[in-house]
Short mmCIF file of C-alpha atoms in Angstrom, two decimals:
data_model
loop_
_atom_site.label_atom_id
_atom_site.label_comp_id
_atom_site.label_asym_id
_atom_site.label_seq_id
_atom_site.Cartn_x
_atom_site.Cartn_y
_atom_site.Cartn_z
CA UNK A 604 -7.04 -17.14 24.88
CA UNK A 605 -3.36 -17.74 24.13
CA UNK A 606 -2.32 -17.58 20.48
CA UNK A 607 0.60 -16.76 18.23
CA UNK A 608 -0.04 -13.47 16.46
CA UNK A 609 1.64 -14.09 13.13
CA UNK A 610 0.64 -10.97 11.25
CA UNK A 611 -1.48 -7.85 10.98
CA UNK A 612 -2.94 -6.24 7.89
CA UNK A 613 -4.31 -2.71 7.63
CA UNK A 614 -5.97 -1.39 4.48
CA UNK A 615 -7.03 2.25 4.31
CA UNK A 616 -7.96 4.56 1.50
CA UNK A 617 -10.82 5.93 -0.55
CA UNK A 618 -13.10 3.59 -2.47
CA UNK A 619 -12.94 4.26 -6.21
CA UNK A 620 -16.58 3.34 -6.76
CA UNK A 621 -18.15 5.44 -4.00
CA UNK A 622 -15.46 7.96 -3.07
CA UNK A 623 -15.97 7.07 0.60
CA UNK A 624 -13.04 6.42 2.94
CA UNK A 625 -12.49 2.92 4.30
CA UNK A 626 -10.35 1.43 7.05
CA UNK A 627 -10.10 -2.35 7.45
CA UNK A 628 -7.92 -4.32 9.84
CA UNK A 629 -7.17 -8.04 10.09
CA UNK A 630 -5.25 -9.96 12.72
CA UNK A 631 -3.75 -13.30 11.64
CA UNK A 632 -3.18 -15.81 14.42
CA UNK A 633 -2.15 -19.44 14.88
CA UNK A 634 -4.20 -21.22 17.53
CA UNK A 635 -3.45 -24.56 19.17
CA UNK A 636 -5.70 -27.30 17.80
CA UNK A 637 -7.87 -29.11 20.33
CA UNK A 638 -9.62 -32.43 20.33
CA UNK A 639 -8.83 -36.09 19.98
CA UNK A 640 -6.41 -36.79 17.17
CA UNK A 641 -5.53 -33.10 16.71
CA UNK A 642 -2.09 -31.63 17.18
CA UNK A 643 -0.26 -28.55 16.04
CA UNK A 644 -1.67 -25.15 15.16
CA UNK A 645 -4.41 -23.84 12.87
CA UNK A 646 -4.55 -20.43 11.25
CA UNK A 647 -7.34 -17.95 11.91
CA UNK A 648 -8.14 -14.45 10.70
CA UNK A 649 -10.04 -11.88 12.74
CA UNK A 650 -11.53 -8.52 11.72
CA UNK A 651 -10.10 -5.85 13.98
CA UNK A 652 -10.11 -2.07 14.21
CA UNK A 653 -6.91 -0.62 12.71
CA UNK A 654 -6.42 1.51 15.85
CA UNK A 655 -6.15 -1.68 17.92
CA UNK A 656 -3.71 -3.27 15.46
CA UNK A 657 -1.47 -0.20 15.52
CA UNK A 658 -0.78 -0.95 19.19
CA UNK A 659 1.28 -3.88 17.87
CA UNK A 660 3.55 -1.66 15.72
CA UNK A 661 6.53 -2.11 18.06
CA UNK A 662 5.99 -5.84 18.68
CA UNK A 663 8.18 -8.28 16.76
CA UNK A 664 5.93 -10.84 15.09
CA UNK A 665 5.24 -13.69 15.47
CA UNK A 666 4.54 -13.19 19.17
CA UNK A 667 2.81 -15.41 21.72
CA UNK A 668 0.01 -13.32 23.23
CA UNK A 669 -3.16 -13.31 25.27
CA UNK A 670 -6.03 -12.34 22.97
CA UNK A 671 -9.33 -10.95 24.19
CA UNK A 672 -12.22 -11.30 21.76
CA UNK A 673 -15.31 -9.10 21.73
CA UNK A 674 -18.35 -8.99 19.46
#
């Protein structure tokens, strides 16, 4: 799927309540709208492993990309 990757967000640390480490990644994208009467782009947010998002460290955002989704 083609989309504009408009941002990435990585949150890592140690939870105050449990003392356990956490690592959360989010990819923010703008997708073309589809359907009758629709035009423009819509924003979406996807959970993603931080290791995958770090591969985008040297990419200037926003960038038009092919995205591959997996469950």
